[in-house]
Amino acid sequence: MATTVINVLNQYSRDRRNLIPILQKVQEKEKYLSSESISEISIYLGISENDVYSVASFYSQFRFIKPGEHTVKVCLGTACHVRGGARVLETVERELKIKPGQTTADGKYSLETVACIGACALAPTMVLDNEVQRSMTPQKVVDLLKSKNKAENDAK
Amino acid sequence: MITADFRAMAESDWQSITDPSIPQIFIGMATCGEAAGALSIYKAMESALIKNRIKARIHKTGCLGMCYCEPMVDIIKPGQPRITYKNLTPETASELITDYLINGNYRPDLALGVWGKELDGIPNLFGLDFMKFQQRTALKNIGVINPEDISQYVACGGYKAFEKALGTSQQNIIDEVEKSGLRGLGGAGFPTGLKWKACYKTQSFPKYMICNADEGDPGAYMDRSLLESDPHSVLEGMLIAAYAIGCSRGYIYIRDEYPLAIKRMAIAIDQTRQYGLLGDNILDSDFSFDIEIREGAGAFVCGEESALLASIEGNRGMPRHRPPYPAESGLWGKPTDINNVKTLANIPAIITNGAEWFAGRGTESSKGTAIFALTGKVANRGLIEVPMGITIRRIIYDIGGGVPDGKKFKAVQTGGPSGGCLPAELLDLPIAFDSLAAAGSIMGSGGMVVLDEDTCMVDVARFFLDFAQQESCGQCIPCRLGTKQMFEILDDITKGNGKQTDVDVLLELSDSIVRTSLCGLGRTAPNPVLTTIRYFRNEYDAHINDKKCPANVCQALVNGGQVDE
């Protein structure tokens, strides 16, 4: 694990201005920021771990616990809100039996909310593993998760 | 100069696309198109071409702005005009290959419009209500060209304005932009020329240029579409600005929720470098400039310029007091010019056509055009560019096709969390910076969300204050605690626990927050509450006094069995 972080660090100069790009790159590779990664970054840039945490925890992009295999992001922007975004979120919560910020017990799904993904004309939307899903309804949520699970089982 | 060879090659390639010897197929592949299924359309058409042994060229374009018609495909058949097809499925897209390309049937049932005169009952695309009231300047290339191919941008006149700028003095360019009356389109509307001049005059080096693409307003996606569909227009605007001001280094700060915009901008930057438009001694001049993309990390407040600077420097994105303004002391204490995506996309046209041309459109104090993302409860949802001074009615009813499903219009929300909700009585209000401000809202970055009779205005106010209190950076007390208090009062009202004094307390809190917050986030956060109280006081009264939600949205009040049928 440490080698991934070191490989990332080697792409950047030891300059504070690289802190956020480094955090982003490490999270992209490891899916989250472990305390070991934070420690490596702190040593590399010569700033305290406290300082690294203070920056990382300010931004909602960064996670400190390992997420599930798949990520569901429900958009709660204005256009989604007025077109039923809350019902989409409720359905995902019910289907996965988790709340935003949580991961299912089997480690399969994480649920997040996002302030706006900027696909407002297709509202309400959600994002499943980087793929934008448009005009969602509670039924479409159920069907989508079902077909995702089926595809995975078939692949096994 | 861009080598004459390259421009000639780009133009002749473009000629072979617009007047082709083999069919040309354009598939809209911005985020909206992809979400609507453009990728499966692409595959279906590709295999239909192979199956029928037809030689054709497929282009991936951006977004034409007619998001309600996605997935969309344009086809140019040799000797025929470009025809746009709408709401396709993989099946109907394959049918177009056999029916139109082989058998010559235009399939008017699938068509949206012709890029030219009416044909076989298919109307002129630009004569459609959605298009005919628009004046596309910054958006002129979106959905027309392939954003990942610099030669298509060049063929459409790209980088000519930059070449012209390089041949004139820095002062001249700044004067021209100042005379044009262009105001910042990120929300605040500060005159762009004055900003440039202040940065130009500051004697400290190096100077930095930043494109603010941290489009955080929920309900807004103009910048995303522009970056995904025509990134070079933004780069050209940045190059002109950097040359005029004397900046040697640039950043584009794009929010991480926009992966496709980041990808397309990275491709565009690589291509400009390849053609000598970025780097040292650009086009053999004395001007050297390079650009780096910085990804936002999910903090709304970073759209505020001083917070954005802190973020690029590697710190928590917290705003600071201004003055000094970034033009004097910005990144690492050096002079920094910060402009929004749409502002920059307007620059090439101003340089090409002159300040007078630009100032000839719009109103006395708001020149040029405004770009809006028209969404919510409206039939035609999409991206529009309209002259300043156009009425809200024309946008919603003529361009947008009105409120669908026979519902009644209630309000339009502009300016996102910093803006307000305007009622039906203001439908004839002309859109301009000052008129919107006088009505209690703001022009904002360009989100325009239509609300119908099924929307509860107290719930909308609660929604925005929830957003504001979550996104407050926590540095100053009025914003951190004030927005939280306002949210809790609104939450109580929507749950049937409103008190007689609540509206007065909300007004009092708003007044303090507006007057004492450190940055624009706090200073404008009460706007959604102030406008809903101003125009929809009856809804607050119904929730507080009668424990009723007139729109039947607030669950606690609906479930209480107190709903009028």
XYZ file of C-alpha atoms in Angstrom:
721
model
C 0.000 0.000 0.000
C 2.750 2.376 0.934
C 4.366 1.953 -2.477
C 1.276 3.347 -4.227
C 1.487 6.477 -2.094
C 5.202 6.827 -2.698
C 4.657 6.465 -6.442
C 2.129 9.280 -6.305
C 4.378 11.489 -4.203
C 7.267 11.074 -6.610
C 5.218 12.797 -9.314
C 5.084 16.044 -7.301
C 7.617 18.500 -5.937
C 7.795 18.958 -2.159
C 5.680 22.066 -2.249
C 2.600 22.844 -0.188
C 0.703 23.946 -3.302
C 0.691 20.268 -4.334
C -1.100 19.114 -1.179
C -4.630 18.961 -2.620
C -3.608 17.372 -5.959
C -1.642 14.766 -3.965
C -4.620 14.016 -1.708
C -6.809 13.659 -4.806
C -4.374 11.338 -6.553
C -3.878 9.154 -3.479
C -7.627 8.869 -2.970
C -8.085 8.021 -6.652
C -5.633 5.129 -6.276
C -6.624 3.877 -2.835
C -10.301 4.981 -2.750
C -9.778 6.775 0.583
C -7.146 8.473 2.720
C -5.793 6.066 5.320
C -3.921 7.352 8.357
C -0.767 5.752 6.904
C -1.202 7.732 3.668
C -1.746 10.971 5.584
C 1.429 10.285 7.515
C 3.459 9.644 4.320
C 2.140 12.834 2.747
C 2.922 14.846 5.857
C 6.530 13.626 5.914
C 6.982 14.212 2.186
C 5.698 17.789 2.217
C 7.224 18.641 5.578
C 3.944 19.782 7.105
C 2.302 18.322 10.200
C -0.271 15.525 10.002
C -2.599 17.866 11.819
C -2.243 20.359 9.005
C -2.850 17.689 6.342
C -6.004 16.543 8.175
C -7.195 20.091 8.615
C -7.075 20.664 4.855
C -8.391 17.218 3.875
C -11.332 17.356 6.291
C -12.379 20.781 4.970
C -13.227 19.378 1.547
C -16.176 17.032 1.145
C -14.403 15.073 -1.600
C -12.095 13.330 0.864
C -12.987 10.132 2.734
C -11.176 8.654 5.693
C -12.815 5.248 5.742
C -12.745 2.628 3.032
C -15.788 2.924 0.756
C -17.818 0.071 -0.728
C -17.111 -1.574 -4.053
C -19.750 0.563 -5.747
C -20.716 4.123 -4.998
C -24.199 5.534 -5.367
C -24.346 9.333 -5.356
C -27.785 10.891 -5.225
C -27.991 14.445 -6.516
C -29.827 16.876 -4.262
C -29.502 19.984 -6.424
C -32.355 22.435 -6.891
C -33.724 20.935 -10.094
C -33.520 17.422 -8.625
C -35.118 18.626 -5.383
C -38.178 20.068 -7.114
C -38.521 17.005 -9.345
C -38.455 14.382 -6.589
C -34.803 13.889 -5.621
C -35.772 13.196 -2.002
C -37.856 10.175 -3.039
C -34.919 8.827 -5.029
C -32.699 9.120 -1.960
C -35.315 7.479 0.289
C -35.582 4.563 -2.105
C -31.822 4.019 -2.259
C -31.680 4.216 1.551
C -34.459 1.632 1.839
C -33.016 -0.713 -0.775
C -29.457 -0.650 0.560
C -30.505 -0.208 4.209
C -27.913 2.498 4.764
C -27.857 6.276 5.178
C -25.654 8.731 3.263
C -22.028 8.400 4.392
C -22.466 4.691 5.187
C -21.398 1.460 3.504
C -23.424 -1.758 3.377
C -22.358 -4.535 5.769
C -21.139 -6.704 2.865
C -18.905 -3.857 1.664
C -20.701 -3.696 -1.688
C -22.266 -0.224 -1.752
C -21.524 3.188 -0.338
C -24.135 5.916 -0.408
C -23.301 9.598 -0.803
C -25.249 12.721 -1.612
C -23.975 15.468 -3.885
C -25.050 19.106 -3.963
C -25.381 19.159 -7.765
C -23.806 17.170 -10.552
C -24.835 19.729 -13.153
C -27.107 17.516 -15.240
C -30.148 19.509 -14.150
C -32.120 19.088 -17.369
C -32.259 15.337 -16.675
C -33.440 15.712 -13.066
C -33.771 13.883 -10.802
C -30.406 12.202 -11.247
C -28.080 9.866 -9.422
C -24.612 8.565 -10.245
C -23.764 4.873 -10.014
C -20.025 4.282 -10.320
C -19.431 7.439 -12.380
C -22.354 6.817 -14.719
C -25.067 9.458 -14.632
C -28.592 8.017 -14.419
C -31.352 10.358 -15.569
C -35.039 10.973 -14.773
C -34.958 8.616 -11.804
C -38.058 7.266 -10.099
C -38.268 4.949 -7.085
C -39.062 2.068 -9.457
C -36.036 2.829 -11.646
C -33.805 2.827 -8.550
C -35.058 -0.638 -7.593
C -34.602 -1.960 -11.132
C -31.142 -0.447 -11.519
C -29.792 -1.938 -8.298
C -31.397 -5.277 -9.112
C -29.793 -5.418 -12.565
C -26.424 -4.370 -11.124
C -26.574 -7.231 -8.619
C -27.726 -9.677 -11.275
C -24.914 -8.697 -13.632
C -22.413 -9.255 -10.840
C -23.832 -12.641 -9.891
C -23.851 -13.732 -13.535
C -20.235 -12.708 -13.878
C -19.232 -14.947 -10.986
C 0.889 33.203 -36.196
C -0.743 29.816 -36.306
C 0.964 28.493 -39.409
C -0.974 29.254 -42.557
C -0.612 25.596 -43.423
C -2.404 24.486 -40.282
C -5.252 26.947 -40.714
C -5.634 26.001 -44.377
C -5.617 22.315 -43.513
C -8.170 22.827 -40.734
C -10.414 24.822 -43.059
C -10.236 22.294 -45.857
C -10.966 19.441 -43.433
C -13.965 21.385 -42.110
C -15.104 21.965 -45.685
C -14.991 18.219 -46.242
C -17.215 17.798 -43.183
C -19.823 20.463 -43.975
C -19.913 19.700 -47.709
C -18.894 16.081 -47.649
C -18.368 13.341 -50.166
C -19.336 10.701 -47.591
C -22.016 10.987 -44.848
C -21.025 12.831 -41.660
C -22.659 11.845 -38.382
C -22.454 14.033 -35.273
C -23.373 12.549 -31.902
C -23.918 14.861 -28.928
C -21.653 13.529 -26.214
C -21.568 15.975 -23.343
C -22.658 14.778 -19.883
C -26.368 15.206 -20.710
C -26.052 13.273 -23.958
C -24.045 10.485 -22.377
C -26.491 10.168 -19.483
C -29.320 9.962 -22.001
C -27.605 7.064 -23.780
C -25.396 8.629 -26.463
C -22.807 5.886 -26.109
C -25.265 3.132 -27.049
C -26.443 5.306 -29.958
C -22.826 5.592 -31.082
C -22.341 1.816 -30.989
C -25.652 1.127 -32.748
C -24.877 3.529 -35.577
C -21.331 2.288 -35.938
C -22.458 -1.324 -36.311
C -25.292 -0.366 -38.670
C -22.729 1.383 -40.885
C -20.476 -1.675 -40.897
C -23.370 -4.049 -41.518
C -24.551 -2.019 -44.496
C -21.007 -1.406 -45.749
C -21.413 2.369 -45.685
C -18.372 4.592 -45.409
C -19.112 7.513 -43.097
C -17.357 9.674 -40.547
C -18.636 9.914 -36.967
C -17.882 13.018 -34.894
C -18.365 13.340 -31.155
C -19.756 16.828 -30.535
C -20.694 18.570 -27.305
C -24.124 19.780 -26.294
C -26.331 21.880 -28.540
C -28.143 23.067 -25.427
C -31.397 21.274 -26.170
C -31.011 18.844 -23.309
C -34.699 17.889 -23.465
C -34.071 16.332 -26.909
C -31.117 14.116 -25.917
C -29.843 11.782 -27.218
C -29.391 13.818 -30.375
C -27.663 13.054 -33.648
C -26.961 15.296 -36.657
C -26.429 13.885 -40.114
C -25.007 15.533 -43.214
C -25.534 13.408 -46.301
C -23.592 14.486 -49.412
C -25.504 17.301 -51.117
C -27.923 17.651 -48.174
C -28.101 20.112 -45.278
C -27.274 19.114 -41.686
C -30.351 17.580 -40.056
C -30.749 17.173 -36.296
C -32.605 14.153 -34.918
C -33.931 13.976 -31.359
C -34.735 11.555 -28.544
C -33.210 8.626 -30.405
C -32.934 5.041 -29.209
C -30.343 2.548 -30.527
C -33.144 1.126 -32.717
C -34.265 4.418 -34.269
C -30.633 5.507 -34.666
C -29.892 2.360 -36.724
C -33.055 2.959 -38.737
C -31.640 6.340 -39.757
C -28.711 4.561 -41.412
C -30.931 2.379 -43.574
C -33.898 4.701 -44.056
C -32.052 7.966 -44.612
C -28.547 7.104 -45.783
C -29.574 4.209 -48.022
C -33.186 4.862 -49.007
C -33.296 8.662 -48.875
C -36.209 8.895 -46.417
C -35.568 11.945 -44.198
C -37.562 10.396 -41.333
C -39.365 13.625 -40.382
C -40.933 11.710 -37.480
C -37.529 11.555 -35.751
C -36.227 14.935 -36.881
C -36.000 18.068 -34.798
C -34.807 20.541 -37.413
C -32.761 21.357 -40.487
C -29.743 23.657 -40.389
C -31.276 25.730 -43.145
C -34.555 25.917 -45.049
C -37.513 23.672 -44.172
C -37.257 20.269 -45.819
C -39.913 17.577 -46.216
C -41.893 19.084 -43.339
C -38.837 19.267 -41.077
C -38.642 22.867 -39.784
C -35.597 25.142 -39.753
C -33.790 24.331 -36.495
C -32.977 27.971 -35.810
C -36.570 28.989 -36.413
C -37.792 26.805 -33.546
C -39.065 28.731 -30.522
C -36.243 27.334 -28.411
C -33.643 28.782 -30.781
C -35.099 31.848 -32.456
C -35.006 34.177 -29.434
C -31.420 33.275 -28.663
C -28.279 35.207 -29.678
C -25.420 32.802 -29.467
C -21.990 34.359 -29.056
C -20.181 32.515 -26.299
C -22.167 29.396 -27.171
C -21.760 29.674 -30.947
C -19.740 26.464 -31.314
C -21.432 24.226 -28.776
C -22.898 21.136 -30.368
C -21.477 22.233 -33.722
C -17.853 21.138 -33.491
C -15.903 18.292 -31.948
C -14.496 19.748 -28.713
C -11.590 17.319 -28.736
C -10.302 18.546 -32.097
C -8.528 21.899 -32.165
C -8.620 21.987 -35.964
C -12.433 22.238 -35.973
C -12.226 25.208 -33.584
C -9.550 26.811 -35.760
C -11.606 26.190 -38.914
C -14.501 28.096 -37.332
C -12.302 31.171 -36.856
C -10.668 30.025 -33.639
C -7.563 31.775 -32.287
C -7.905 34.586 -34.852
C -8.924 36.948 -32.058
C -5.841 35.957 -30.068
C -3.628 36.557 -33.110
C -5.237 39.969 -33.551
C -4.675 40.727 -29.852
C -0.992 39.778 -30.084
C -0.613 42.350 -32.845
C -1.889 45.234 -30.713
C -0.884 46.794 -27.377
C -1.952 45.457 -23.993
C -3.548 48.813 -23.167
C -5.604 48.677 -26.367
C -7.116 45.318 -25.498
C -7.977 46.405 -21.976
C -9.584 49.602 -23.334
C -11.609 47.579 -25.800
C -12.908 45.201 -23.120
C -13.687 48.153 -20.837
C -15.564 49.992 -23.608
C -17.576 46.882 -24.445
C -19.228 47.070 -21.024
C -18.716 43.339 -20.400
C -19.480 42.457 -16.787
C -18.399 39.315 -14.967
C -20.831 36.498 -15.652
C -19.933 34.435 -12.588
C -22.534 36.213 -10.502
C -21.247 39.489 -9.127
C -21.206 41.383 -12.431
C -18.054 43.422 -11.804
C -16.861 45.221 -14.982
C -14.250 42.951 -16.571
C -12.202 45.760 -18.128
C -11.732 47.469 -14.745
C -10.578 44.212 -13.179
C -8.026 43.685 -15.943
C -6.825 47.275 -15.707
C -6.250 47.055 -11.945
C -4.205 43.879 -12.369
C -2.294 45.318 -15.338
C -1.339 48.414 -13.367
C -0.043 46.580 -10.300
C 3.750 46.570 -10.539
C 4.605 43.198 -9.053
C 5.619 39.985 -10.810
C 4.863 37.260 -11.729
C 1.168 37.801 -12.370
C -1.387 35.020 -12.434
C -4.525 34.392 -14.439
C -7.286 32.148 -13.125
C -10.377 30.809 -14.845
C -13.008 30.167 -12.188
C -14.850 27.014 -13.250
C -15.949 26.045 -9.750
C -19.588 26.165 -10.768
C -21.148 25.217 -7.460
C -24.668 26.641 -7.605
C -27.095 23.750 -7.514
C -29.291 24.030 -10.596
C -26.591 25.498 -12.837
C -24.451 23.819 -15.492
C -23.583 26.494 -18.066
C -19.862 26.343 -17.369
C -19.823 22.557 -17.523
C -21.512 22.536 -20.931
C -19.209 25.195 -22.295
C -16.059 23.407 -21.070
C -17.299 20.085 -22.409
C -18.488 21.466 -25.738
C -16.065 24.262 -26.647
C -13.035 24.349 -24.317
C -10.882 26.263 -26.797
C -13.113 29.336 -26.647
C -12.358 29.558 -22.916
C -8.648 28.965 -23.500
C -8.571 31.677 -26.160
C -10.254 34.099 -23.744
C -7.654 33.206 -21.118
C -4.789 33.732 -23.562
C -6.083 37.170 -24.527
C -6.577 38.151 -20.883
C -3.151 36.864 -19.854
C -1.451 38.717 -22.698
C -3.301 41.968 -21.991
C -2.564 41.888 -18.262
C 0.916 40.392 -18.496
C 0.312 37.087 -16.699
C 2.831 34.309 -17.116
C 0.998 31.474 -15.428
C -2.639 30.379 -15.477
C -4.900 28.017 -13.586
C -8.293 26.627 -14.464
C -10.099 25.661 -11.281
C -12.756 23.065 -12.221
C -14.944 21.304 -9.671
C -14.272 17.595 -9.328
C -17.944 16.768 -9.950
C -17.272 17.541 -13.627
C -14.928 14.738 -14.793
C -15.769 15.093 -18.487
C -15.131 18.844 -18.452
C -11.749 18.219 -16.814
C -10.873 15.573 -19.399
C -11.854 17.716 -22.389
C -10.007 20.757 -21.032
C -6.864 18.662 -20.492
C -7.041 17.512 -24.128
C -7.543 21.087 -25.315
C -4.535 22.320 -23.307
C -2.327 19.579 -24.761
C -3.387 20.516 -28.281
C -2.760 24.240 -27.793
C 0.710 23.429 -26.477
C 1.330 21.268 -29.527
C 0.498 24.155 -31.857
C 2.624 26.679 -29.993
C -0.330 28.492 -28.420
C 0.906 27.807 -24.896
C 4.434 27.731 -23.543
C 7.428 29.982 -24.158
C 7.357 32.641 -26.887
C 3.833 31.866 -28.014
C 3.487 32.071 -31.807
C 7.026 33.521 -31.901
C 6.099 36.563 -29.813
C 7.660 37.723 -26.523
C 4.606 36.431 -24.672
C 5.060 33.248 -22.588
C 2.195 31.666 -20.710
C 1.179 28.220 -19.520
C -1.919 26.763 -17.895
C -2.513 24.080 -15.287
C -5.837 22.503 -14.328
C -6.678 22.444 -10.618
C -9.556 20.240 -9.530
C -11.864 21.523 -6.838
C -12.509 19.194 -3.937
C -16.181 19.639 -3.217
C -16.333 22.896 -1.285
C -18.945 25.337 -2.616
C -17.268 28.301 -0.923
C -14.239 27.892 -3.222
C -16.231 29.629 -5.965
C -15.584 32.784 -3.875
C -12.356 34.173 -5.280
C -10.297 34.541 -2.125
C -11.301 31.029 -0.978
C -10.365 29.718 -4.420
C -6.913 31.265 -4.041
C -6.458 29.621 -0.631
C -7.410 26.291 -2.168
C -4.860 26.569 -5.002
C -2.211 27.455 -2.424
C -2.951 24.160 -0.663
C -4.994 25.447 2.278
C -8.529 25.176 3.625
C -10.748 27.105 1.227
C -11.616 29.974 3.532
C -12.285 33.485 2.213
C -10.363 36.465 3.525
C -11.160 40.144 3.850
C -10.983 42.210 0.698
C -9.353 44.679 -0.050
C -6.677 44.039 -1.010
C -8.369 42.551 -4.049
C -6.680 39.690 -5.926
C -5.831 42.121 -8.746
C -3.357 43.642 -6.293
C -2.580 40.742 -4.015
C -3.781 37.301 -5.056
C -2.009 33.963 -5.397
C 1.065 33.947 -3.128
C 0.567 37.676 -2.703
C 1.003 38.381 -6.409
C -1.428 40.232 -8.741
C -4.035 37.756 -9.958
C -6.883 38.136 -12.403
C -9.868 35.835 -11.865
C -12.625 35.519 -14.458
C -15.544 33.171 -14.894
C -15.758 30.658 -17.768
C -18.576 32.515 -19.558
C -16.872 35.892 -19.214
C -13.751 34.510 -20.876
C -15.734 32.812 -23.648
C -17.092 36.248 -24.600
C -13.649 37.796 -25.010
C -12.683 36.435 -28.473
C -15.868 37.848 -30.038
C -15.247 41.267 -28.461
C -11.728 41.379 -29.881
C -12.902 40.169 -33.301
C -16.011 42.332 -33.648
C -15.077 45.313 -31.480
C -16.440 46.899 -28.319
C -19.194 48.779 -30.126
C -20.659 45.632 -31.573
C -20.775 44.056 -28.107
C -22.160 47.171 -26.435
C -24.834 47.412 -29.127
C -26.727 44.547 -27.566
C -28.395 44.289 -24.175
C -29.505 47.147 -21.918
C -27.961 50.418 -20.760
C -26.098 48.877 -17.822
C -26.020 45.191 -18.815
C -24.414 44.651 -22.183
C -24.277 41.607 -24.381
C -25.948 38.324 -23.584
C -26.763 36.188 -20.573
C -26.399 32.427 -20.450
C -28.893 30.397 -18.466
C -29.448 26.752 -17.613
C -33.224 26.556 -17.855
C -34.476 23.660 -15.726
C -37.152 22.535 -13.292
C -40.838 22.505 -14.187
C -40.529 23.708 -17.759
C -41.132 21.792 -20.994
C -37.930 22.628 -22.909
C -35.014 22.252 -20.529
C -31.558 23.251 -21.653
C -28.867 25.819 -22.123
C -29.717 29.195 -23.620
C -27.921 32.425 -24.501
C -30.228 35.418 -24.710
C -29.731 39.174 -25.059
C -29.755 41.056 -21.761
C -33.091 42.786 -21.305
C -35.208 39.854 -22.489
C -38.218 39.234 -20.244
C -38.571 36.241 -17.951
C -41.871 35.467 -19.700
C -40.185 35.141 -23.080
C -37.597 32.755 -21.606
C -40.047 30.528 -19.782
C -43.009 30.551 -22.164
C -41.498 31.053 -25.625
C -38.077 29.437 -25.328
C -38.990 27.045 -22.542
C -42.444 26.149 -23.858
C -44.128 26.902 -20.519
C -44.955 24.711 -17.545
C -45.781 21.118 -18.527
C -48.655 18.843 -17.474
C -51.175 21.710 -17.379
C -49.733 22.951 -14.090
C -49.661 26.584 -13.025
C -46.443 28.607 -12.913
C -45.563 29.699 -9.412
C -42.058 31.153 -9.401
C -38.673 31.177 -11.024
C -35.515 30.766 -8.995
C -32.429 32.567 -10.287
C -28.962 32.891 -8.827
C -28.941 29.619 -6.880
C -28.381 29.818 -3.113
C -27.457 33.498 -3.481
C -30.524 34.394 -5.479
C -34.227 34.478 -4.995
C -37.641 33.303 -6.158
C -39.575 35.669 -8.391
C -43.370 35.342 -8.694
C -45.747 35.438 -11.670
C -46.263 39.205 -11.215
C -42.643 39.718 -12.279
C -42.798 37.624 -15.467
C -42.421 40.768 -17.552
C -39.305 41.870 -15.706
C -36.391 42.368 -18.117
C -33.358 40.249 -17.245
C -30.415 42.457 -16.270
C -28.037 42.788 -13.343
C -29.815 45.790 -11.792
C -33.426 44.747 -12.436
C -32.934 41.351 -10.812
C -31.161 42.896 -7.837
C -34.003 45.379 -7.360
C -36.451 42.477 -7.290
C -34.437 40.855 -4.475
C -32.706 38.197 -6.545
C -29.465 38.281 -8.504
C -28.375 37.456 -12.027
C -26.044 34.925 -10.494
C -24.070 32.479 -12.501
C -27.066 31.498 -14.635
C -29.169 28.823 -12.981
C -32.865 29.340 -13.712
C -35.154 26.806 -12.080
C -38.869 27.023 -12.852
C -41.210 26.136 -9.985
C -44.863 25.172 -10.481
C -47.904 25.041 -8.191
C -46.681 21.743 -6.699
C -43.646 23.484 -5.183
C -43.775 24.703 -1.593
C -41.936 27.998 -1.263
C -41.113 27.496 2.417
C -39.610 24.127 1.499
C -37.531 25.817 -1.227
C -36.243 28.394 1.270
C -35.458 25.574 3.708
C -33.624 23.699 0.922
C -31.323 26.640 0.186
C -30.632 27.451 3.827
C -29.798 23.806 4.442
C -27.301 24.118 1.599
C -25.875 27.404 2.910
C -25.420 26.164 6.481
C -23.684 23.014 5.243
C -21.402 24.897 2.871
C -20.543 27.773 5.232
C -16.798 27.562 5.812
C -17.374 28.254 9.492
C -14.969 31.141 9.768
C -17.315 34.006 10.589
C -20.091 33.767 13.148
C -22.977 35.455 11.281
C -22.723 32.922 8.477
C -21.839 29.839 10.531
C -24.456 30.270 13.258
C -26.887 32.584 11.502
C -27.607 30.340 8.537
C -27.915 27.370 10.919
C -30.497 29.249 13.024
C -32.425 30.249 9.910
C -32.380 26.668 8.669
C -33.700 25.360 11.989
C -36.541 27.874 12.069
C -37.502 26.975 8.491
C -37.250 23.288 9.338
C -39.605 23.816 12.272
C -42.083 25.683 10.086
C -42.154 22.900 7.496
C -42.692 20.353 10.279
C -45.686 22.175 11.680
C -43.816 23.664 14.631
C -43.724 27.240 13.378
C -44.284 30.097 15.825
C -45.999 33.453 15.276
C -42.711 35.297 15.715
C -40.744 33.147 13.259
C -41.033 35.370 10.198
C -39.897 38.423 12.158
C -36.950 36.514 13.597
C -36.012 35.314 10.087
C -36.058 38.900 8.811
C -33.976 40.121 11.722
C -31.418 37.325 11.317
C -31.256 37.967 7.569
C -30.514 41.610 8.165
C -27.587 40.807 10.483
C -26.175 38.093 8.230
C -26.347 40.271 5.127
C -24.643 43.169 6.849
C -21.938 41.375 8.806
C -20.833 38.225 6.945
C -17.277 38.130 5.697
C -17.889 36.953 2.153
C -20.524 36.686 -0.536
C -21.705 33.261 0.602
C -23.022 34.646 3.890
C -24.032 38.036 2.540
C -26.349 36.491 -0.041
C -27.464 33.350 1.831
C -30.663 34.962 3.196
C -31.881 35.972 -0.302
C -33.992 32.833 -0.881
C -35.746 33.461 2.451
C -36.168 37.195 1.949
C -37.717 36.792 -1.512
C -40.059 33.989 -0.489
C -41.254 36.057 2.484
C -41.631 39.114 0.226
C -43.613 37.374 -2.511
C -45.116 34.297 -0.836
C -45.840 35.444 2.728
C -49.225 33.671 2.536
C -47.451 30.298 2.345
C -45.467 31.033 5.512
C -48.718 32.089 7.232
C -50.493 28.899 6.118
C -47.709 26.732 7.549
C -47.458 28.682 10.816
C -51.065 29.611 11.545
C -53.117 26.891 9.883
C -50.500 24.100 10.003
C -51.108 23.544 6.298
C -48.762 23.210 3.369
C -50.728 24.662 0.432
C -48.642 22.708 -2.105
C -48.877 19.441 -0.145
C -45.110 19.059 -0.060
C -44.237 19.220 3.634
C -44.777 15.639 4.771
C -45.550 16.419 8.421
C -48.389 18.712 7.411
C -49.748 16.369 4.770
C -49.679 13.306 7.004
C -51.436 15.248 9.749
C -54.603 14.779 7.720
C -55.024 18.510 7.354
C -54.932 18.498 3.589
C -57.623 20.228 1.582
C -58.867 18.020 -1.185
